[in-house]
Structure formats: C-alpha cells, structure tokens
Coordinates of C-alpha atoms in Angstrom, one line a residue:
M1 CA 0.0 0.0 0.0
S2 CA 1.2 3.5 -0.8
E3 CA 1.9 6.0 1.9
G4 CA -0.8 8.2 0.5
D5 CA -1.3 11.9 1.2
C6 CA 0.5 12.1 4.5
R7 CA -0.6 15.6 5.2
G8 CA -4.3 14.8 5.4
H9 CA -5.2 18.0 3.5
G10 CA -8.9 18.6 2.7
D11 CA -12.1 19.5 4.4
P12 CA -12.8 17.7 7.7
V13 CA -15.2 14.8 7.4
T14 CA -18.1 14.5 9.9
V15 CA -19.4 11.3 11.4
A16 CA -22.5 11.4 9.1
E17 CA -20.3 12.1 6.1
A18 CA -18.0 9.2 7.0
E19 CA -20.9 6.8 7.4
A20 CA -22.3 7.8 4.0
L21 CA -18.9 7.4 2.3
V22 CA -18.3 3.9 3.7
Q23 CA -21.8 2.7 3.0
G24 CA -21.5 4.0 -0.6
I25 CA -18.2 2.1 -1.4
C26 CA -18.2 -1.1 0.6
F27 CA -20.4 -3.3 -1.6
K28 CA -20.6 -2.5 -5.3
T29 CA -23.5 -4.8 -6.3
G30 CA -24.3 -6.3 -9.7
P31 CA -23.8 -9.6 -11.5
P32 CA -20.8 -11.6 -10.2
R33 CA -18.6 -11.5 -13.2
T34 CA -15.0 -11.0 -12.2
V35 CA -12.4 -12.7 -10.1
G36 CA -8.9 -11.8 -8.9
V37 CA -6.2 -13.2 -6.7
E38 CA -3.4 -11.7 -4.5
L39 CA -0.5 -13.9 -3.9
E40 CA 2.1 -13.3 -1.2
W41 CA 5.4 -15.3 -1.2
I42 CA 8.4 -15.9 1.1
V43 CA 11.6 -14.9 -0.7
H44 CA 14.8 -16.7 0.2
E45 CA 18.0 -18.4 -1.2
P46 CA 17.2 -21.8 -2.7
R47 CA 19.9 -23.7 -0.8
R48 CA 20.0 -21.7 2.4
P49 CA 16.4 -20.8 3.2
Q50 CA 17.4 -20.0 6.8
A51 CA 19.8 -17.3 5.7
L52 CA 18.8 -13.7 6.1
V53 CA 18.8 -11.9 2.8
A54 CA 20.4 -8.4 3.0
P55 CA 17.9 -5.6 2.4
E56 CA 20.2 -4.2 -0.3
R57 CA 20.1 -7.5 -2.2
L58 CA 16.3 -7.6 -1.9
D59 CA 16.1 -4.0 -3.1
A60 CA 18.2 -4.8 -6.2
A61 CA 16.0 -7.8 -7.0
Y62 CA 12.8 -5.9 -6.6
V63 CA 14.1 -3.0 -8.8
A64 CA 14.6 -5.6 -11.6
L65 CA 11.1 -7.1 -11.0
R66 CA 9.4 -3.7 -11.3
A67 CA 10.9 -3.3 -14.7
L68 CA 9.1 -6.4 -16.0
P69 CA 6.0 -6.0 -18.1
L70 CA 3.6 -7.6 -15.6
S71 CA -0.1 -7.6 -15.7
S72 CA -0.3 -7.9 -11.9
A73 CA 0.6 -5.2 -9.5
L74 CA 3.8 -6.0 -7.6
T75 CA 4.3 -4.8 -4.0
V76 CA 6.7 -5.7 -1.1
E77 CA 5.5 -6.5 2.4
P78 CA 7.3 -5.2 5.5
G79 CA 9.4 -8.3 6.0
G80 CA 10.4 -8.5 2.3
Q81 CA 7.6 -10.8 1.3
L82 CA 6.6 -10.4 -2.4
E83 CA 3.0 -9.8 -3.4
L84 CA 1.4 -10.1 -6.9
S85 CA -2.1 -8.7 -7.2
S86 CA -4.0 -9.6 -10.4
L87 CA -6.3 -7.3 -12.2
P88 CA -10.0 -8.3 -12.2
A89 CA -10.4 -11.1 -14.7
A90 CA -13.6 -12.0 -16.7
T91 CA -13.2 -15.7 -16.0
L92 CA -11.3 -18.0 -13.6
M93 CA -9.1 -19.3 -16.4
E94 CA -8.2 -15.8 -17.5
C95 CA -7.1 -15.1 -14.0
V96 CA -5.1 -18.3 -13.8
T97 CA -3.4 -17.9 -17.2
T98 CA -2.4 -14.3 -16.5
M99 CA -1.0 -15.0 -13.0
R100 CA 0.9 -18.0 -14.2
A101 CA 2.6 -15.9 -16.9
D102 CA 3.5 -13.2 -14.4
L103 CA 4.9 -15.7 -11.9
A104 CA 7.0 -17.3 -14.5
A105 CA 8.6 -14.0 -15.4
V106 CA 9.1 -13.1 -11.7
R107 CA 10.7 -16.4 -10.9
T108 CA 13.1 -16.2 -13.9
A109 CA 14.2 -12.7 -12.8
L110 CA 14.7 -13.7 -9.2
R111 CA 16.8 -16.6 -10.2
G112 CA 19.2 -14.1 -11.7
H113 CA 19.6 -12.7 -8.2
G114 CA 20.0 -16.1 -6.5
L115 CA 16.5 -16.0 -5.0
V116 CA 13.3 -18.0 -5.2
L117 CA 9.7 -17.9 -4.1
S118 CA 8.2 -20.3 -1.6
G119 CA 4.6 -20.7 -0.6
H120 CA 4.3 -20.9 3.3
G121 CA 1.7 -19.2 5.5
T122 CA 4.6 -18.2 7.8
D123 CA 8.3 -18.1 7.2
P124 CA 9.3 -21.6 8.6
W125 CA 13.0 -20.7 8.8
R126 CA 13.8 -17.2 9.9
P127 CA 12.6 -14.9 12.8
P128 CA 10.5 -11.8 11.9
R129 CA 12.6 -9.0 10.5
R130 CA 11.3 -5.7 9.0
V131 CA 13.2 -4.5 6.0
L132 CA 10.8 -1.7 5.0
H133 CA 11.1 1.4 7.2
Q134 CA 8.4 3.8 6.2
P135 CA 6.1 5.9 8.4
R136 CA 3.1 3.6 7.7
Y137 CA 5.0 0.5 8.9
D138 CA 6.6 2.3 11.8
A139 CA 3.1 3.3 13.0
L140 CA 1.6 -0.1 12.3
E141 CA 4.4 -1.8 14.3
A142 CA 4.0 0.6 17.2
S143 CA 0.2 0.1 17.2
L144 CA 0.4 -3.7 17.0
D145 CA 3.1 -4.0 19.6
R146 CA 0.6 -2.9 22.3
A147 CA -1.0 -6.3 22.1
G148 CA 2.2 -8.4 22.0
P149 CA 4.6 -9.8 19.5
A150 CA 2.1 -11.4 17.1
G151 CA 1.7 -8.3 15.1
R152 CA 5.4 -8.2 14.1
S153 CA 5.3 -11.8 13.0
M154 CA 2.2 -11.1 10.9
M155 CA 3.8 -8.1 9.3
C156 CA 7.2 -9.7 8.6
S157 CA 6.8 -13.4 8.4
S158 CA 3.3 -14.2 7.0
A159 CA 2.1 -14.8 3.4
S160 CA -1.4 -15.7 2.0
V161 CA -3.6 -16.4 -1.0
Q162 CA -6.3 -13.8 -1.1
V163 CA -9.3 -14.4 -3.4
C164 CA -11.2 -11.4 -4.6
L165 CA -14.8 -11.9 -5.9
D166 CA -17.6 -9.5 -6.9
A167 CA -20.0 -8.5 -4.1
G168 CA -23.0 -10.0 -5.9
Y169 CA -26.5 -8.8 -6.7
E170 CA -28.3 -6.3 -4.6
E171 CA -31.3 -8.6 -4.4
P172 CA -31.5 -11.7 -2.2
G173 CA -30.6 -15.2 -3.4
P174 CA -27.5 -17.4 -3.6
L175 CA -25.7 -14.8 -5.6
G176 CA -27.0 -11.8 -3.6
H177 CA -24.4 -9.7 -1.7
G178 CA -26.0 -10.4 1.7
R179 CA -25.8 -14.2 1.2
R180 CA -22.2 -14.0 -0.3
W181 CA -21.1 -11.9 2.7
R182 CA -22.4 -14.5 5.1
L183 CA -21.1 -17.4 3.1
A184 CA -17.6 -15.9 3.1
H185 CA -17.5 -15.8 6.9
L186 CA -19.1 -19.3 7.4
L187 CA -16.9 -20.9 4.7
G188 CA -13.8 -19.1 6.0
P189 CA -12.9 -21.6 8.8
V190 CA -13.3 -24.4 6.3
L191 CA -10.8 -22.7 4.0
V192 CA -8.5 -22.0 6.9
A193 CA -8.5 -25.7 7.9
A194 CA -8.3 -27.2 4.4
F195 CA -5.4 -24.9 3.3
A196 CA -3.6 -24.6 6.6
N197 CA 0.1 -24.4 5.7
S198 CA 2.0 -22.7 8.4
P199 CA 2.9 -25.1 11.2
M200 CA 6.4 -23.6 11.6
L201 CA 7.6 -20.1 12.5
G202 CA 11.2 -19.0 12.8
G203 CA 12.6 -22.6 12.8
R204 CA 10.1 -24.0 15.3
S205 CA 7.0 -26.1 15.2
T206 CA 4.2 -24.1 16.8
G207 CA 1.6 -26.7 17.6
W208 CA -0.9 -25.0 15.1
R209 CA -1.6 -26.1 11.5
S210 CA -2.1 -22.4 10.6
T211 CA 0.2 -20.3 12.7
R212 CA -0.7 -17.4 10.4
Q213 CA -4.3 -17.6 11.5
Q214 CA -3.2 -17.9 15.1
L215 CA -1.3 -14.6 14.7
W216 CA -4.4 -12.9 13.4
E217 CA -6.4 -14.1 16.3
R218 CA -3.9 -12.6 18.7
I219 CA -4.2 -9.1 17.1
A220 CA -6.9 -6.9 18.7
V221 CA -10.4 -7.5 17.5
G222 CA -10.8 -3.9 16.4
R223 CA -8.0 -4.4 13.9
S224 CA -8.4 -8.0 12.7
G225 CA -12.0 -9.0 13.7
A226 CA -15.1 -9.2 11.5
P227 CA -18.3 -7.2 12.2
P228 CA -21.4 -9.0 13.5
L229 CA -23.2 -11.0 10.8
D230 CA -26.7 -10.7 12.2
G231 CA -27.4 -7.2 10.6
E232 CA -27.5 -5.6 7.2
P233 CA -24.0 -5.9 5.8
R234 CA -23.5 -2.3 4.8
A235 CA -24.7 -0.9 8.1
A236 CA -22.7 -3.5 10.1
W237 CA -19.5 -2.8 8.2
T238 CA -19.9 1.0 8.5
R239 CA -20.4 0.7 12.3
H240 CA -17.3 -1.5 12.5
V241 CA -15.2 1.0 10.5
L242 CA -16.1 4.0 12.5
D243 CA -15.8 2.2 15.9
A244 CA -12.4 0.6 14.9
P245 CA -9.2 2.1 16.4
V246 CA -7.3 4.7 14.4
M247 CA -3.9 3.2 13.6
C248 CA -2.2 6.6 13.0
V249 CA -2.6 10.3 12.4
R250 CA -0.4 11.1 9.5
T251 CA 1.9 14.2 9.7
D252 CA 3.8 16.3 7.3
S253 CA 7.2 15.3 8.8
G254 CA 8.5 13.2 11.5
P255 CA 7.0 10.0 12.9
W256 CA 3.2 9.6 12.5
Q257 CA 1.2 9.9 15.7
V258 CA -0.1 6.6 17.1
P259 CA -3.1 7.3 19.3
E260 CA -4.3 4.8 21.8
A261 CA -7.9 3.6 21.9
L262 CA -9.2 6.4 19.6
S263 CA -11.9 5.3 17.2
F264 CA -12.5 7.0 13.9
R265 CA -15.9 8.1 15.2
E266 CA -14.3 9.8 18.2
W267 CA -11.7 11.4 16.0
A268 CA -14.3 12.8 13.8
R269 CA -16.1 14.2 16.8
G270 CA -12.9 16.1 17.9
G271 CA -11.6 13.5 20.3
D272 CA -8.1 13.5 21.8
G273 CA -7.0 16.9 20.5
H274 CA -5.8 15.7 17.1
R275 CA -6.4 17.6 13.9
P276 CA -9.8 16.8 12.3
P277 CA -9.8 13.8 9.9
T278 CA -10.4 14.2 6.2
R279 CA -11.7 12.0 3.4
S280 CA -8.1 11.0 2.8
D281 CA -7.8 9.9 6.4
L282 CA -11.0 7.8 6.1
D283 CA -9.7 6.1 3.0
Y284 CA -6.4 5.4 4.7
H285 CA -8.2 4.1 7.8
L286 CA -9.9 1.5 5.7
T287 CA -6.6 0.1 4.6
T288 CA -5.5 -0.4 8.2
L289 CA -8.4 -2.8 9.0
F290 CA -7.6 -6.5 8.4
P291 CA -10.7 -8.6 8.9
P292 CA -10.8 -12.1 7.4
V293 CA -13.3 -10.8 4.8
R294 CA -12.8 -7.2 3.7
P295 CA -15.4 -5.5 1.6
R296 CA -13.7 -3.2 -0.9
G297 CA -16.6 -2.9 -3.3
H298 CA -15.8 -6.5 -4.0
L299 CA -15.1 -9.2 -1.3
E300 CA -11.5 -9.9 -0.4
L301 CA -11.1 -13.2 1.3
R302 CA -8.0 -13.0 3.4
M303 CA -8.0 -16.2 5.5
I304 CA -6.1 -18.7 3.3
D305 CA -2.4 -19.5 3.9
A306 CA 0.1 -19.3 1.0
Q307 CA 0.3 -22.7 -0.7
P308 CA 3.2 -25.0 -1.5
G309 CA 4.5 -25.6 -5.1
D310 CA 4.4 -23.4 -8.1
D311 CA 0.7 -23.8 -8.8
G312 CA -0.6 -24.6 -5.3
W313 CA -2.4 -21.3 -5.2
L314 CA -4.8 -22.1 -8.0
V315 CA -6.6 -24.7 -5.9
P316 CA -8.0 -22.3 -3.3
L317 CA -8.7 -19.8 -6.1
A318 CA -10.6 -22.4 -8.1
V319 CA -12.5 -23.9 -5.2
T320 CA -13.6 -20.5 -3.8
T321 CA -14.6 -19.2 -7.2
A322 CA -16.7 -22.3 -7.9
L323 CA -18.5 -22.1 -4.5
F324 CA -19.4 -18.5 -4.9
D325 CA -20.1 -17.9 -8.6
D326 CA -21.9 -21.1 -9.6
P327 CA -25.5 -20.7 -8.3
E328 CA -26.1 -24.4 -7.6
A329 CA -22.7 -24.7 -5.8
A330 CA -23.3 -21.5 -3.8
E331 CA -26.6 -22.8 -2.5
T332 CA -25.2 -26.2 -1.6
A333 CA -22.1 -24.7 0.1
Y334 CA -24.3 -22.4 2.2
R335 CA -26.4 -25.3 3.4
V336 CA -23.3 -27.2 4.3
V337 CA -21.6 -24.4 6.3
K338 CA -24.6 -22.8 7.9
P339 CA -24.7 -25.1 10.9
L340 CA -21.1 -24.1 11.7
A341 CA -22.4 -20.7 12.9
E342 CA -23.5 -22.4 16.2
R343 CA -19.9 -23.6 16.8
A344 CA -18.6 -20.1 16.2
G345 CA -20.7 -18.6 18.9
A346 CA -21.1 -14.8 19.5
R347 CA -17.4 -13.8 19.1
P348 CA -16.4 -12.3 15.8
A349 CA -14.2 -14.2 13.3
P350 CA -11.4 -15.1 13.7
H351 CA -11.7 -14.7 17.5
N352 CA -14.0 -17.6 18.2
P353 CA -13.8 -21.3 18.9
L354 CA -14.6 -22.4 15.4
W355 CA -11.9 -20.4 13.7
R356 CA -9.5 -21.3 16.5
D357 CA -10.0 -25.0 16.0
A358 CA -9.6 -24.6 12.2
A359 CA -6.2 -22.9 12.7
R360 CA -5.0 -25.3 15.4
L361 CA -6.3 -28.7 14.1
G362 CA -6.8 -28.2 10.4
L363 CA -9.2 -30.9 9.2
A364 CA -8.5 -33.3 12.1
G365 CA -11.8 -32.3 13.6
P366 CA -14.7 -34.3 12.2
E367 CA -17.1 -31.4 11.8
L368 CA -14.7 -29.3 9.7
R369 CA -13.5 -32.4 7.8
E370 CA -17.1 -33.3 6.9
A371 CA -17.9 -29.7 5.8
A372 CA -14.7 -29.4 3.8
T373 CA -15.3 -32.7 2.0
A374 CA -18.8 -31.7 1.0
C375 CA -17.7 -28.3 -0.2
F376 CA -14.7 -29.6 -2.2
M377 CA -16.9 -32.2 -3.9
T378 CA -19.4 -29.5 -4.7
A379 CA -16.7 -27.4 -6.2
L380 CA -15.4 -30.2 -8.3
E381 CA -18.9 -30.7 -9.8
A382 CA -19.2 -26.9 -10.5
L383 CA -15.7 -26.3 -12.0
P384 CA -16.7 -27.5 -15.5
R385 CA -19.8 -25.3 -15.4
I386 CA -17.7 -22.2 -14.8
G387 CA -15.2 -23.1 -17.5
A388 CA -12.3 -24.4 -15.5
G389 CA -9.7 -26.1 -17.6
A390 CA -8.8 -29.7 -17.3
D391 CA -5.5 -29.0 -15.5
V392 CA -7.3 -26.9 -12.9
Q393 CA -9.9 -29.6 -12.4
R394 CA -7.2 -32.2 -12.0
A395 CA -5.3 -30.0 -9.4
V396 CA -8.5 -29.6 -7.3
A397 CA -9.4 -33.3 -7.6
D398 CA -5.8 -34.3 -6.5
F399 CA -5.9 -31.9 -3.5
T400 CA -9.3 -33.2 -2.5
H401 CA -8.4 -36.8 -2.5
R402 CA -4.9 -36.4 -1.2
H403 CA -5.8 -34.1 1.6
V404 CA -9.4 -33.2 2.3
V405 CA -11.1 -36.6 2.3
R406 CA -8.3 -38.0 4.4
G407 CA -8.7 -35.2 7.0
R408 CA -5.3 -33.7 6.1
C409 CA -4.0 -30.2 5.1
P410 CA -0.6 -29.1 3.6
A411 CA 0.7 -28.4 7.2
D412 CA 0.4 -32.2 7.9
D413 CA 2.8 -32.8 5.0
V414 CA 5.3 -30.4 6.6
L415 CA 4.9 -32.0 10.0
D416 CA 5.4 -35.5 8.6
Q417 CA 8.9 -34.5 7.6
L418 CA 10.0 -33.3 11.0
P419 CA 11.8 -35.4 13.6
A420 CA 9.3 -36.7 16.1
P421 CA 10.5 -34.6 19.1
A422 CA 10.1 -31.4 17.0
Q423 CA 6.5 -32.1 16.1
G424 CA 5.3 -31.5 19.7
R425 CA 7.0 -28.2 20.3
T426 CA 4.6 -25.3 20.9
F427 CA 5.1 -21.7 20.1
H428 CA 4.1 -19.2 22.8
S429 CA 3.8 -15.5 22.0

C-alpha cells in the first residue's frame, strides 16, 4: 500500500459524512462476473532458506522485478515478502493464465539474483525482521506492539492467498451480496482448515496447523476482527469501520502519531485533540483494518495460507470461485456451512472457537472435515460449469483426494517431515 497523502489535506469529514462514504463504497453490487487473486510469497535463497537476505540485495532484485511488463501489481510487504495482485479477470481461467505468466517472469528474474519464491503461510526458517522502514509500517508496528509480538510476525513473516470476488447482486438469493457476505464468513474456517500451511515459524514447530491464522487471532479484535453477521452488511461494516481504532494520524514530517484507543468516530467528533480527519484519512483508515473478509466494493477473502508448489495457489482460487459464482454450488455450500455458525458462537471471526479449531487442528476435527469434503466435492462438480480447464480440475481433484477426504492439510505434510520430538513443540507468544 502506498503512503498516500501524509498531510491529510482537505475539508474535515463529519461522522455522518464518513458513514455515508463507507456505505457507498463497501459493496458494489451487480452480477458476479470478475475474479482476482493476490499472492504473497516468502523470498529466500534456494539452498540456504534459513539465511537472512540483505535488504540491499532484496532491493536490487525488486528493482529488476518492477521493470518487468507484468499484468499484476507488484508490491513488497514489510518483511520483504513479495505480493502479486492480479487485475479483475472476466473468468477463472483468464485469472489463472495471467497470473501463471507473471509468476514465470518473476521467478526467472529472481533466479538471476540467486533468490526463489516459496509458498508458506509463515516463514518456517527465519525470525521476523522488518526490511521496509516507512512511516506507515513504523506506525503499524507501534500500534500492534501494544497487544504483544504477534503483530510483528504477521507483518514480517506471513504470506497468504487472497481471493477477490464480486460482491454480488443487490437482491437476495444465492448470488446476492448479503448471502455471499455471510457465506464468506461461514466458509472461512473451512478454507483455513483445508489450506492450513504454516505449522512452523522461525525454525520451530508451533503446535498449530495455521500459525498465520493464530497470529491474526492474537491481534486486537478492532484491527483483525469481523463485524457482526446478524445485521444488514453495509450498516454492520460501516459501524465496524467507525468504531475501529485509528492506527495513525499522518503528519507532514517526522513520525506519524499513534493514538491509543481512539476510534475514527471519536476522532471525527474532535476527540483526543488531534487535527480533524479528512476523506483522505478515512480512505487510509480503511486500509488499516484486516478482517478475514474485507469489503472493498468486492469481497476480499484473506484467511487462506500461502500454498506450496508453483501452482498450489490455484486450488483455493478455483474452489472458492466455484463455490461463490456457480449458483447451484453456492446454495449447496451455504447449506453445508450454515450449521457451523452455532460452533462459532457470539465472538467475531477469527476470535471464536470455530476459527481457532480450524487454525489449530486443520481438518483433524470431524465437523470441519465433513464440511470441507462436501464443499470440495461440490466445487469439483461446479468447475466445468464455470469453464475451468482440465488442468485446474485435476489439481482440485488431486488436492481433494490427497488431503481433504483424508482429513489432512498441507501443514500435515510439513509436520510429517519433522523429527518426532520437533512435532510436539509449541510456540508461545
């Protein structure tokens, strides 16, 4: 994310104006037609993955990558992780084909600098280390540190597959935005469990299949939690945004101010003696909230760990797209995951027992295993209907039979390769 207009110039925004602005942009409704994907990767030396790569060396490699004629946007995360964000694609296969081409070009260029990409939800080899020193990340680190060390690990050691889908129709039904919003949150723990791929952090087994999701749970609810699902989505999200803590007040020069326990609503009412917030500040505030599903006009599903292998990412992309954009599959998936709401309880995702079990156990629990099996089988049936190529169908079928129906996730493959004593070590933060 860019630093934006650090000065916050513009007319002050009132609470009523902020509410209207958020309600107007969070769900852009219409026929679900486009799909996108954002892929984060751990960057390391191929033969010495545990070695720290000098920031200057990373900078040189990323300068070369920015000169490539990519279709995707290329950004760098605070710990040096690389992110490629696709443009909205008209079909699943267009998204897959374009991202494959961009990844091939990026991998070739990185090899020239002695570096490779790996798909892990958390860096399994190295401790968290921030290589980007910008006002935004200084402020984010200071804000997250108040809740403990999990924030730094999230910033510097985590990587994900983020699937982006249209919000859906204004009207009710399996492709309506209200149903898709609720489906995203109920399907979320199934996706966490099935694609859990971060049992290691900084050279240690953590005791969790998805340590990345555990880190998000340990970050304050106002920053990483979802709004309540029992209300109208626009109203619920708008309340959540205005009541969420302000990460920073940007300044012309020097460190950005990091207020404590100041909501955007309070800021707009003149709280805490800071300058009044502007529309630019509201836009920036939205980028500092990290719920498992973020409405940005479209739906951004953020709960999936980065996946192993060159093409592992296309399985969660294909499964999620099929379950959302094929009407029959969407209806079936909703019926399958709806009972999980009782397990979740009243706490927001990911700060509730259902999401916690998904991150800790993967598919070892019978309830999530049963739901995942039904959803993956439904996706397999739907993939031909949404035009998925034979190679994508084979990849999903292989993952389904190799992992899901056996109650396994990619993290189990990692743990199988560890010496027995290492498998039981637990990470405490």
